[in-house]
Amino acid sequence: MKTELLERIVNNASDRRKFMKRVGATGIGMAAATMIGSSLLSKTVEASSEITDVDILNFALNLEYLEAEFYSVATTGQTLGTGVIGGATMVQTNALNAAVPFVTQEVQDMANEIANDEMLHVQFLRSTLGTAAVAEPAINLQALGNPFDNENDFLTIARAFEDVGVSAYAGAATDLVSNLPYLQAAAQILAVEAYHAGAIRLNLILKENSWLPQTSGAQLPPPPVPAPVDSMDVPPQDPQPFSLATAHYFTTIQNPNNALAVIRTPAQVLMIVYGVTTTGQTSGGFFPSGVNGTIKST
């Protein structure tokens, strides 16, 4: 199937133009890989190479490791155990990696449920891949400062993770049509990630407007509207209640405004988690040594 696609790209001018538009800044001699996962998939490869389903799932697994470790530390102060990741944790030791001092019961309950979901995603992908599953890569949970210092900082980083994950799964849909079981699984995971994103965005908006009463602890100030992670990002905010013009409870394409979810290419996803803006990068940000497997470059 993939060989036929490459031959069609080479021999058909229309398909060639579509291909070049998709590859974009990654270069003429390069082909974009498929994408899956909370996330998220990227690779730039020679046009003669072929991305396998194992490559795709392993990239997804890398991103699920990141999310699951983030929520595990946030809710318990502990990294994932060997029974989940199949070996010793690769989260970089940092005294700031401690449980979030939650002050709103609703937010803490939500965080606990998301933590369990992301752990199950890791186990699902590892079980599917079997002995082909990549090990957890080095992870720096402090890449953007301390996300565990308080409830507001936790929600800000969690929002970015979930929104990026949803956009990556949405972008993967057309690449998975030849493998219906994987497409079905991706659709189901995308739905769960969207549930997470919606809940987090709503809680941030309620807190921005002081509409979510705390249940314990010292009163936190309202969090600011999160900065966008890239030019397509739509941070959650509702500065004027009941106004459709200014409310952004959901992340959708704004121009044209057609109520479709934002989608990201593989390179765009990795640029966010690596914290870079150029192509050809293979590490940085939350993955100081890059992700494991064959799909790793912006």
PDB file of C-alpha atoms in Angstrom:
ATOM      1  CA  MET A   1       0.000   0.000   0.000  1.00  0.00           C
ATOM      2  CA  LYS A   2       2.742   2.486   0.977  1.00  0.00           C
ATOM      3  CA  THR A   3       4.875   1.499  -2.054  1.00  0.00           C
ATOM      4  CA  GLU A   4       1.923   2.157  -4.376  1.00  0.00           C
ATOM      5  CA  LEU A   5       1.418   5.540  -2.722  1.00  0.00           C
ATOM      6  CA  LEU A   6       5.027   6.559  -3.326  1.00  0.00           C
ATOM      7  CA  GLU A   7       4.846   5.445  -6.965  1.00  0.00           C
ATOM      8  CA  ARG A   8       1.696   7.505  -7.431  1.00  0.00           C
ATOM      9  CA  ILE A   9       3.384  10.546  -5.934  1.00  0.00           C
ATOM     10  CA  VAL A  10       6.324  10.208  -8.315  1.00  0.00           C
ATOM     11  CA  ASN A  11       4.249   9.631 -11.444  1.00  0.00           C
ATOM     12  CA  ASN A  12       1.243  11.895 -10.913  1.00  0.00           C
ATOM     13  CA  ALA A  13       1.671  15.686 -10.887  1.00  0.00           C
ATOM     14  CA  SER A  14      -1.455  16.337  -8.823  1.00  0.00           C
ATOM     15  CA  ASP A  15      -0.436  13.867  -6.126  1.00  0.00           C
ATOM     16  CA  ARG A  16       3.079  15.262  -6.216  1.00  0.00           C
ATOM     17  CA  ARG A  17       1.775  18.755  -5.442  1.00  0.00           C
ATOM     18  CA  LYS A  18      -0.340  17.448  -2.558  1.00  0.00           C
ATOM     19  CA  PHE A  19       2.664  15.568  -1.204  1.00  0.00           C
ATOM     20  CA  MET A  20       4.948  18.618  -1.336  1.00  0.00           C
ATOM     21  CA  LYS A  21       2.328  20.760   0.387  1.00  0.00           C
ATOM     22  CA  ARG A  22       2.124  18.235   3.205  1.00  0.00           C
ATOM     23  CA  VAL A  23       5.862  17.838   3.617  1.00  0.00           C
ATOM     24  CA  GLY A  24       6.256  21.620   3.707  1.00  0.00           C
ATOM     25  CA  ALA A  25       9.480  22.811   5.273  1.00  0.00           C
ATOM     26  CA  THR A  26      10.979  19.365   5.775  1.00  0.00           C
ATOM     27  CA  GLY A  27      12.636  19.330   2.349  1.00  0.00           C
ATOM     28  CA  ILE A  28      12.134  18.092  -1.215  1.00  0.00           C
ATOM     29  CA  GLY A  29      13.711  14.695  -0.771  1.00  0.00           C
ATOM     30  CA  MET A  30      11.809  13.884   2.404  1.00  0.00           C
ATOM     31  CA  ALA A  31       8.474  12.260   3.179  1.00  0.00           C
ATOM     32  CA  ALA A  32       6.355  12.834   6.263  1.00  0.00           C
ATOM     33  CA  ALA A  33       5.573   9.866   8.456  1.00  0.00           C
ATOM     34  CA  THR A  34       2.163   8.908   9.717  1.00  0.00           C
ATOM     35  CA  MET A  35       1.107   9.999  13.156  1.00  0.00           C
ATOM     36  CA  ILE A  36      -0.686   8.444  16.174  1.00  0.00           C
ATOM     37  CA  GLY A  37      -0.765   8.903  19.950  1.00  0.00           C
ATOM     38  CA  SER A  38      -1.853  11.668  23.204  1.00  0.00           C
ATOM     39  CA  SER A  39      -0.611  12.273  21.563  1.00  0.00           C
ATOM     40  CA  LEU A  40       1.486  12.507  18.659  1.00  0.00           C
ATOM     41  CA  LEU A  41       3.819  11.230  15.902  1.00  0.00           C
ATOM     42  CA  SER A  42       6.618  12.540  13.734  1.00  0.00           C
ATOM     43  CA  LYS A  43       9.416  11.545  11.442  1.00  0.00           C
ATOM     44  CA  THR A  44      11.164  12.835   8.364  1.00  0.00           C
ATOM     45  CA  VAL A  45      12.432  10.036   6.148  1.00  0.00           C
ATOM     46  CA  GLU A  46      13.896   9.441   2.714  1.00  0.00           C
ATOM     47  CA  ALA A  47      11.172   8.985   0.099  1.00  0.00           C
ATOM     48  CA  SER A  48      12.334   5.433  -0.520  1.00  0.00           C
ATOM     49  CA  SER A  49      11.889   4.440   3.140  1.00  0.00           C
ATOM     50  CA  GLU A  50       8.745   2.979   4.612  1.00  0.00           C
ATOM     51  CA  ILE A  51       7.189   3.725   7.977  1.00  0.00           C
ATOM     52  CA  THR A  52       5.760   0.628   9.598  1.00  0.00           C
ATOM     53  CA  ASP A  53       2.878   0.275  12.013  1.00  0.00           C
ATOM     54  CA  VAL A  54       5.427  -0.603  14.699  1.00  0.00           C
ATOM     55  CA  ASP A  55       7.247   2.693  14.083  1.00  0.00           C
ATOM     56  CA  ILE A  56       3.966   4.571  14.376  1.00  0.00           C
ATOM     57  CA  LEU A  57       2.864   2.894  17.585  1.00  0.00           C
ATOM     58  CA  ASN A  58       6.294   3.307  19.152  1.00  0.00           C
ATOM     59  CA  PHE A  59       6.223   7.030  18.519  1.00  0.00           C
ATOM     60  CA  ALA A  60       2.823   7.169  20.146  1.00  0.00           C
ATOM     61  CA  LEU A  61       4.215   5.212  23.068  1.00  0.00           C
ATOM     62  CA  ASN A  62       6.966   7.798  23.600  1.00  0.00           C
ATOM     63  CA  LEU A  63       4.381  10.536  23.966  1.00  0.00           C
ATOM     64  CA  GLU A  64       2.183   8.418  26.210  1.00  0.00           C
ATOM     65  CA  TYR A  65       5.193   7.830  28.464  1.00  0.00           C
ATOM     66  CA  LEU A  66       5.517  11.607  28.824  1.00  0.00           C
ATOM     67  CA  GLU A  67       1.870  12.217  29.637  1.00  0.00           C
ATOM     68  CA  ALA A  68       1.569   9.272  31.991  1.00  0.00           C
ATOM     69  CA  GLU A  69       4.713  10.245  33.926  1.00  0.00           C
ATOM     70  CA  PHE A  70       3.519  13.842  34.174  1.00  0.00           C
ATOM     71  CA  TYR A  71       0.155  12.893  35.662  1.00  0.00           C
ATOM     72  CA  SER A  72       1.651  10.206  37.879  1.00  0.00           C
ATOM     73  CA  VAL A  73       4.024  12.685  39.518  1.00  0.00           C
ATOM     74  CA  ALA A  74       1.303  15.348  39.713  1.00  0.00           C
ATOM     75  CA  THR A  75      -1.136  13.096  41.561  1.00  0.00           C
ATOM     76  CA  THR A  76       1.141  10.856  43.635  1.00  0.00           C
ATOM     77  CA  GLY A  77       4.598  12.415  43.676  1.00  0.00           C
ATOM     78  CA  GLN A  78       5.899   9.158  42.208  1.00  0.00           C
ATOM     79  CA  THR A  79       6.957   8.105  38.727  1.00  0.00           C
ATOM     80  CA  LEU A  80       5.495   5.084  36.961  1.00  0.00           C
ATOM     81  CA  GLY A  81       6.513   1.664  38.244  1.00  0.00           C
ATOM     82  CA  THR A  82       8.329  -1.055  36.356  1.00  0.00           C
ATOM     83  CA  GLY A  83       5.093  -2.992  35.993  1.00  0.00           C
ATOM     84  CA  VAL A  84       3.761  -0.195  33.776  1.00  0.00           C
ATOM     85  CA  ILE A  85       6.803   0.830  31.728  1.00  0.00           C
ATOM     86  CA  GLY A  86       8.712  -2.467  31.742  1.00  0.00           C
ATOM     87  CA  GLY A  87      11.871  -1.056  33.324  1.00  0.00           C
ATOM     88  CA  ALA A  88      13.303   1.703  35.462  1.00  0.00           C
ATOM     89  CA  THR A  89      11.816   5.168  35.055  1.00  0.00           C
ATOM     90  CA  MET A  90      13.776   7.571  32.871  1.00  0.00           C
ATOM     91  CA  VAL A  91      12.274  10.722  34.396  1.00  0.00           C
ATOM     92  CA  GLN A  92      15.149  12.998  35.368  1.00  0.00           C
ATOM     93  CA  THR A  93      15.562  13.328  39.108  1.00  0.00           C
ATOM     94  CA  ASN A  94      14.438  16.710  40.370  1.00  0.00           C
ATOM     95  CA  ALA A  95      13.407  17.761  43.857  1.00  0.00           C
ATOM     96  CA  LEU A  96      10.530  19.715  42.299  1.00  0.00           C
ATOM     97  CA  ASN A  97       8.952  16.537  40.936  1.00  0.00           C
ATOM     98  CA  ALA A  98       6.411  16.283  43.737  1.00  0.00           C
ATOM     99  CA  ALA A  99       2.655  15.893  43.942  1.00  0.00           C
ATOM    100  CA  VAL A 100       0.652  19.016  43.201  1.00  0.00           C
ATOM    101  CA  PRO A 101      -0.820  20.629  46.348  1.00  0.00           C
ATOM    102  CA  PHE A 102      -4.345  20.573  44.970  1.00  0.00           C
ATOM    103  CA  VAL A 103      -6.783  23.001  46.588  1.00  0.00           C
ATOM    104  CA  THR A 104      -9.915  22.231  44.535  1.00  0.00           C
ATOM    105  CA  GLN A 105     -11.461  18.794  44.947  1.00  0.00           C
ATOM    106  CA  GLU A 106     -12.946  18.787  41.447  1.00  0.00           C
ATOM    107  CA  VAL A 107      -9.537  19.452  39.872  1.00  0.00           C
ATOM    108  CA  GLN A 108      -7.836  16.776  41.973  1.00  0.00           C
ATOM    109  CA  ASP A 109     -10.496  14.183  41.128  1.00  0.00           C
ATOM    110  CA  MET A 110     -10.141  15.008  37.427  1.00  0.00           C
ATOM    111  CA  ALA A 111      -6.339  14.733  37.623  1.00  0.00           C
ATOM    112  CA  ASN A 112      -6.562  11.322  39.283  1.00  0.00           C
ATOM    113  CA  GLU A 113      -8.844   9.972  36.555  1.00  0.00           C
ATOM    114  CA  ILE A 114      -6.654  11.358  33.756  1.00  0.00           C
ATOM    115  CA  ALA A 115      -3.567   9.850  35.412  1.00  0.00           C
ATOM    116  CA  ASN A 116      -5.213   6.435  35.356  1.00  0.00           C
ATOM    117  CA  ASP A 117      -6.293   6.837  31.720  1.00  0.00           C
ATOM    118  CA  GLU A 118      -2.789   7.783  30.557  1.00  0.00           C
ATOM    119  CA  MET A 119      -1.238   4.883  32.467  1.00  0.00           C
ATOM    120  CA  LEU A 120      -3.671   2.530  30.738  1.00  0.00           C
ATOM    121  CA  HIS A 121      -2.738   4.027  27.357  1.00  0.00           C
ATOM    122  CA  VAL A 122       0.910   3.148  28.039  1.00  0.00           C
ATOM    123  CA  GLN A 123      -0.027  -0.390  29.007  1.00  0.00           C
ATOM    124  CA  PHE A 124      -2.274  -0.765  25.957  1.00  0.00           C
ATOM    125  CA  LEU A 125       0.449   0.301  23.512  1.00  0.00           C
ATOM    126  CA  ARG A 126       3.128  -1.797  25.221  1.00  0.00           C
ATOM    127  CA  SER A 127       0.847  -4.823  25.117  1.00  0.00           C
ATOM    128  CA  THR A 128       0.055  -4.226  21.449  1.00  0.00           C
ATOM    129  CA  LEU A 129       3.728  -3.857  20.518  1.00  0.00           C
ATOM    130  CA  GLY A 130       4.993  -6.718  22.674  1.00  0.00           C
ATOM    131  CA  THR A 131       8.748  -7.180  22.435  1.00  0.00           C
ATOM    132  CA  ALA A 132       8.940  -4.432  19.806  1.00  0.00           C
ATOM    133  CA  ALA A 133       7.939  -1.734  22.311  1.00  0.00           C
ATOM    134  CA  VAL A 134      10.606   0.922  22.831  1.00  0.00           C
ATOM    135  CA  ALA A 135      11.827   1.710  26.316  1.00  0.00           C
ATOM    136  CA  GLU A 136      10.885   4.941  28.030  1.00  0.00           C
ATOM    137  CA  PRO A 137      13.213   7.752  26.865  1.00  0.00           C
ATOM    138  CA  ALA A 138      14.794  10.352  29.129  1.00  0.00           C
ATOM    139  CA  ILE A 139      12.068  12.773  30.238  1.00  0.00           C
ATOM    140  CA  ASN A 140      12.471  16.228  31.728  1.00  0.00           C
ATOM    141  CA  LEU A 141       9.203  17.209  33.389  1.00  0.00           C
ATOM    142  CA  GLN A 142      10.662  20.614  34.314  1.00  0.00           C
ATOM    143  CA  ALA A 143      11.275  21.663  30.698  1.00  0.00           C
ATOM    144  CA  LEU A 144       8.852  24.601  31.052  1.00  0.00           C
ATOM    145  CA  GLY A 145       9.434  25.330  34.724  1.00  0.00           C
ATOM    146  CA  ASN A 146       7.743  23.613  37.640  1.00  0.00           C
ATOM    147  CA  PRO A 147       4.289  22.324  36.606  1.00  0.00           C
ATOM    148  CA  PHE A 148       3.711  20.852  40.076  1.00  0.00           C
ATOM    149  CA  ASP A 149       4.136  24.019  42.142  1.00  0.00           C
ATOM    150  CA  ASN A 150       0.429  24.743  42.311  1.00  0.00           C
ATOM    151  CA  GLU A 151      -2.889  23.757  40.798  1.00  0.00           C
ATOM    152  CA  ASN A 152      -2.917  26.591  38.266  1.00  0.00           C
ATOM    153  CA  ASP A 153       0.513  25.739  36.824  1.00  0.00           C
ATOM    154  CA  PHE A 154      -0.480  22.083  36.614  1.00  0.00           C
ATOM    155  CA  LEU A 155      -3.637  22.911  34.660  1.00  0.00           C
ATOM    156  CA  THR A 156      -1.715  25.165  32.274  1.00  0.00           C
ATOM    157  CA  ILE A 157       0.775  22.440  31.272  1.00  0.00           C
ATOM    158  CA  ALA A 158      -1.887  19.709  31.273  1.00  0.00           C
ATOM    159  CA  ARG A 159      -4.002  21.810  28.906  1.00  0.00           C
ATOM    160  CA  ALA A 160      -1.109  22.066  26.448  1.00  0.00           C
ATOM    161  CA  PHE A 161      -0.432  18.309  26.562  1.00  0.00           C
ATOM    162  CA  GLU A 162      -4.058  17.374  25.948  1.00  0.00           C
ATOM    163  CA  ASP A 163      -4.769  19.892  23.194  1.00  0.00           C
ATOM    164  CA  VAL A 164      -1.615  18.892  21.304  1.00  0.00           C
ATOM    165  CA  GLY A 165      -2.543  15.227  21.699  1.00  0.00           C
ATOM    166  CA  VAL A 166      -6.007  15.761  20.259  1.00  0.00           C
ATOM    167  CA  SER A 167      -4.603  17.665  17.259  1.00  0.00           C
ATOM    168  CA  ALA A 168      -2.084  14.890  16.588  1.00  0.00           C
ATOM    169  CA  TYR A 169      -4.683  12.114  16.647  1.00  0.00           C
ATOM    170  CA  ALA A 170      -6.919  14.140  14.338  1.00  0.00           C
ATOM    171  CA  GLY A 171      -4.031  14.569  11.925  1.00  0.00           C
ATOM    172  CA  ALA A 172      -3.366  10.833  11.941  1.00  0.00           C
ATOM    173  CA  ALA A 173      -6.805   9.794  10.741  1.00  0.00           C
ATOM    174  CA  THR A 174      -6.147   9.750   6.991  1.00  0.00           C
ATOM    175  CA  ASP A 175      -2.886   7.839   7.461  1.00  0.00           C
ATOM    176  CA  LEU A 176      -4.546   4.976   9.294  1.00  0.00           C
ATOM    177  CA  VAL A 177      -7.373   4.150   6.887  1.00  0.00           C
ATOM    178  CA  SER A 178      -5.497   1.120   5.541  1.00  0.00           C
ATOM    179  CA  ASN A 179      -5.363  -0.402   9.053  1.00  0.00           C
ATOM    180  CA  LEU A 180      -8.889  -0.327  10.423  1.00  0.00           C
ATOM    181  CA  PRO A 181      -8.108  -1.848  13.849  1.00  0.00           C
ATOM    182  CA  TYR A 182      -5.489   0.847  14.478  1.00  0.00           C
ATOM    183  CA  LEU A 183      -7.809   3.538  13.118  1.00  0.00           C
ATOM    184  CA  GLN A 184     -10.520   2.354  15.502  1.00  0.00           C
ATOM    185  CA  ALA A 185      -8.125   2.399  18.457  1.00  0.00           C
ATOM    186  CA  ALA A 186      -6.841   5.844  17.494  1.00  0.00           C
ATOM    187  CA  ALA A 187     -10.393   7.183  17.266  1.00  0.00           C
ATOM    188  CA  GLN A 188     -11.197   5.847  20.724  1.00  0.00           C
ATOM    189  CA  ILE A 189      -8.012   7.258  22.248  1.00  0.00           C
ATOM    190  CA  LEU A 190      -8.658  10.591  20.523  1.00  0.00           C
ATOM    191  CA  ALA A 191     -12.100  10.711  22.131  1.00  0.00           C
ATOM    192  CA  VAL A 192     -10.601  10.129  25.582  1.00  0.00           C
ATOM    193  CA  GLU A 193      -7.947  12.803  25.025  1.00  0.00           C
ATOM    194  CA  ALA A 194     -10.689  15.188  23.908  1.00  0.00           C
ATOM    195  CA  TYR A 195     -12.627  14.447  27.106  1.00  0.00           C
ATOM    196  CA  HIS A 196      -9.481  15.329  29.055  1.00  0.00           C
ATOM    197  CA  ALA A 197      -8.876  18.517  27.070  1.00  0.00           C
ATOM    198  CA  GLY A 198     -12.455  19.709  27.463  1.00  0.00           C
ATOM    199  CA  ALA A 199     -12.484  19.144  31.220  1.00  0.00           C
ATOM    200  CA  ILE A 200      -9.159  20.894  31.731  1.00  0.00           C
ATOM    201  CA  ARG A 201     -10.105  23.837  29.527  1.00  0.00           C
ATOM    202  CA  LEU A 202     -13.404  24.292  31.361  1.00  0.00           C
ATOM    203  CA  ASN A 203     -11.700  24.250  34.753  1.00  0.00           C
ATOM    204  CA  LEU A 204      -9.125  26.797  33.593  1.00  0.00           C
ATOM    205  CA  ILE A 205     -11.857  29.121  32.325  1.00  0.00           C
ATOM    206  CA  LEU A 206     -13.791  28.795  35.587  1.00  0.00           C
ATOM    207  CA  LYS A 207     -10.628  29.571  37.557  1.00  0.00           C
ATOM    208  CA  GLU A 208      -9.705  32.495  35.273  1.00  0.00           C
ATOM    209  CA  ASN A 209     -13.050  34.075  36.164  1.00  0.00           C
ATOM    210  CA  SER A 210     -13.038  33.014  39.862  1.00  0.00           C
ATOM    211  CA  TRP A 211     -16.105  30.836  39.281  1.00  0.00           C
ATOM    212  CA  LEU A 212     -14.639  27.635  40.773  1.00  0.00           C
ATOM    213  CA  PRO A 213     -14.646  27.746  44.586  1.00  0.00           C
ATOM    214  CA  GLN A 214     -11.628  26.212  46.286  1.00  0.00           C
ATOM    215  CA  THR A 215     -12.273  23.498  48.829  1.00  0.00           C
ATOM    216  CA  SER A 216      -9.044  23.797  50.854  1.00  0.00           C
ATOM    217  CA  GLY A 217      -5.770  25.648  51.244  1.00  0.00           C
ATOM    218  CA  ALA A 218      -4.765  29.243  50.761  1.00  0.00           C
ATOM    219  CA  GLN A 219      -6.683  31.072  48.063  1.00  0.00           C
ATOM    220  CA  LEU A 220      -4.924  30.989  44.704  1.00  0.00           C
ATOM    221  CA  PRO A 221      -5.116  34.033  42.442  1.00  0.00           C
ATOM    222  CA  PRO A 222      -6.926  33.541  39.143  1.00  0.00           C
ATOM    223  CA  PRO A 223      -4.587  31.983  36.570  1.00  0.00           C
ATOM    224  CA  PRO A 224      -3.737  34.011  33.465  1.00  0.00           C
ATOM    225  CA  VAL A 225      -4.930  32.895  30.052  1.00  0.00           C
ATOM    226  CA  PRO A 226      -2.257  30.381  28.927  1.00  0.00           C
ATOM    227  CA  ALA A 227       0.169  31.501  26.259  1.00  0.00           C
ATOM    228  CA  PRO A 228      -0.347  29.717  22.906  1.00  0.00           C
ATOM    229  CA  VAL A 229       2.046  26.844  22.229  1.00  0.00           C
ATOM    230  CA  ASP A 230       2.192  27.721  18.515  1.00  0.00           C
ATOM    231  CA  SER A 231       0.420  29.842  15.922  1.00  0.00           C
ATOM    232  CA  MET A 232      -2.513  27.424  15.670  1.00  0.00           C
ATOM    233  CA  ASP A 233      -3.172  27.174  19.384  1.00  0.00           C
ATOM    234  CA  VAL A 234      -6.396  28.565  20.855  1.00  0.00           C
ATOM    235  CA  PRO A 235      -5.901  29.048  24.613  1.00  0.00           C
ATOM    236  CA  PRO A 236      -8.995  28.597  26.814  1.00  0.00           C
ATOM    237  CA  GLN A 237     -10.709  31.815  27.827  1.00  0.00           C
ATOM    238  CA  ASP A 238     -14.148  33.364  28.201  1.00  0.00           C
ATOM    239  CA  PRO A 239     -13.636  37.020  29.162  1.00  0.00           C
ATOM    240  CA  GLN A 240     -17.233  37.935  28.363  1.00  0.00           C
ATOM    241  CA  PRO A 241     -19.752  35.327  29.575  1.00  0.00           C
ATOM    242  CA  PHE A 242     -22.382  34.319  27.012  1.00  0.00           C
ATOM    243  CA  SER A 243     -20.363  35.839  24.138  1.00  0.00           C
ATOM    244  CA  LEU A 244     -19.698  33.512  21.197  1.00  0.00           C
ATOM    245  CA  ALA A 245     -17.255  36.013  19.732  1.00  0.00           C
ATOM    246  CA  THR A 246     -14.762  35.821  22.605  1.00  0.00           C
ATOM    247  CA  ALA A 247     -15.343  32.419  24.202  1.00  0.00           C
ATOM    248  CA  HIS A 248     -12.818  29.670  23.487  1.00  0.00           C
ATOM    249  CA  TYR A 249     -14.021  26.680  25.454  1.00  0.00           C
ATOM    250  CA  PHE A 250     -12.777  24.442  22.632  1.00  0.00           C
ATOM    251  CA  THR A 251      -9.786  24.388  20.287  1.00  0.00           C
ATOM    252  CA  THR A 252     -11.092  24.773  16.758  1.00  0.00           C
ATOM    253  CA  ILE A 253      -9.747  26.269  13.550  1.00  0.00           C
ATOM    254  CA  GLN A 254     -10.452  29.984  13.688  1.00  0.00           C
ATOM    255  CA  ASN A 255      -9.898  30.919  10.035  1.00  0.00           C
ATOM    256  CA  PRO A 256     -12.073  29.778   8.437  1.00  0.00           C
ATOM    257  CA  ASN A 257     -14.261  29.164  11.454  1.00  0.00           C
ATOM    258  CA  ASN A 258     -15.860  25.865  10.489  1.00  0.00           C
ATOM    259  CA  ALA A 259     -16.008  24.165  13.908  1.00  0.00           C
ATOM    260  CA  LEU A 260     -13.313  21.632  12.980  1.00  0.00           C
ATOM    261  CA  ALA A 261     -10.621  20.654  15.441  1.00  0.00           C
ATOM    262  CA  VAL A 262      -7.096  21.934  14.938  1.00  0.00           C
ATOM    263  CA  ILE A 263      -4.787  19.332  13.389  1.00  0.00           C
ATOM    264  CA  ARG A 264      -0.999  19.292  13.462  1.00  0.00           C
ATOM    265  CA  THR A 265       1.601  17.706  11.230  1.00  0.00           C
ATOM    266  CA  PRO A 266       4.252  15.402  12.709  1.00  0.00           C
ATOM    267  CA  ALA A 267       6.908  18.124  12.633  1.00  0.00           C
ATOM    268  CA  GLN A 268       4.622  20.601  14.395  1.00  0.00           C
ATOM    269  CA  VAL A 269       3.946  18.139  17.211  1.00  0.00           C
ATOM    270  CA  LEU A 270       7.624  17.432  17.820  1.00  0.00           C
ATOM    271  CA  MET A 271       8.513  21.113  17.658  1.00  0.00           C
ATOM    272  CA  ILE A 272       6.204  21.674  20.630  1.00  0.00           C
ATOM    273  CA  VAL A 273       7.483  18.844  22.829  1.00  0.00           C
ATOM    274  CA  TYR A 274      11.122  19.509  21.850  1.00  0.00           C
ATOM    275  CA  GLY A 275      10.684  23.240  22.373  1.00  0.00           C
ATOM    276  CA  VAL A 276      12.159  24.140  18.958  1.00  0.00           C
ATOM    277  CA  THR A 277      11.019  25.989  15.843  1.00  0.00           C
ATOM    278  CA  THR A 278      13.258  24.511  13.147  1.00  0.00           C
ATOM    279  CA  THR A 279      13.265  21.272  11.196  1.00  0.00           C
ATOM    280  CA  GLY A 280      15.868  18.550  11.588  1.00  0.00           C
ATOM    281  CA  GLN A 281      15.907  18.667  15.397  1.00  0.00           C
ATOM    282  CA  THR A 282      16.004  15.328  17.232  1.00  0.00           C
ATOM    283  CA  SER A 283      15.918  16.285  20.908  1.00  0.00           C
ATOM    284  CA  GLY A 284      15.119  18.990  23.417  1.00  0.00           C
ATOM    285  CA  GLY A 285      12.478  20.172  25.818  1.00  0.00           C
ATOM    286  CA  PHE A 286      10.631  17.329  27.487  1.00  0.00           C
ATOM    287  CA  PHE A 287      12.846  14.801  25.655  1.00  0.00           C
ATOM    288  CA  PRO A 288      16.444  15.948  26.290  1.00  0.00           C
ATOM    289  CA  SER A 289      17.867  12.938  24.431  1.00  0.00           C
ATOM    290  CA  GLY A 290      15.056  12.654  21.919  1.00  0.00           C
ATOM    291  CA  VAL A 291      12.390   9.977  21.669  1.00  0.00           C
ATOM    292  CA  ASN A 292      13.207   6.296  21.190  1.00  0.00           C
ATOM    293  CA  GLY A 293      12.583   4.462  17.940  1.00  0.00           C
ATOM    294  CA  THR A 294      13.020   5.450  14.306  1.00  0.00           C
ATOM    295  CA  ILE A 295      10.601   8.408  14.272  1.00  0.00           C
ATOM    296  CA  LYS A 296      12.232  11.286  16.074  1.00  0.00           C
ATOM    297  CA  SER A 297      13.037  14.290  13.873  1.00  0.00           C
ATOM    298  CA  THR A 298      11.132  17.549  13.384  1.00  0.00           C
TER     299      THR A 298
END
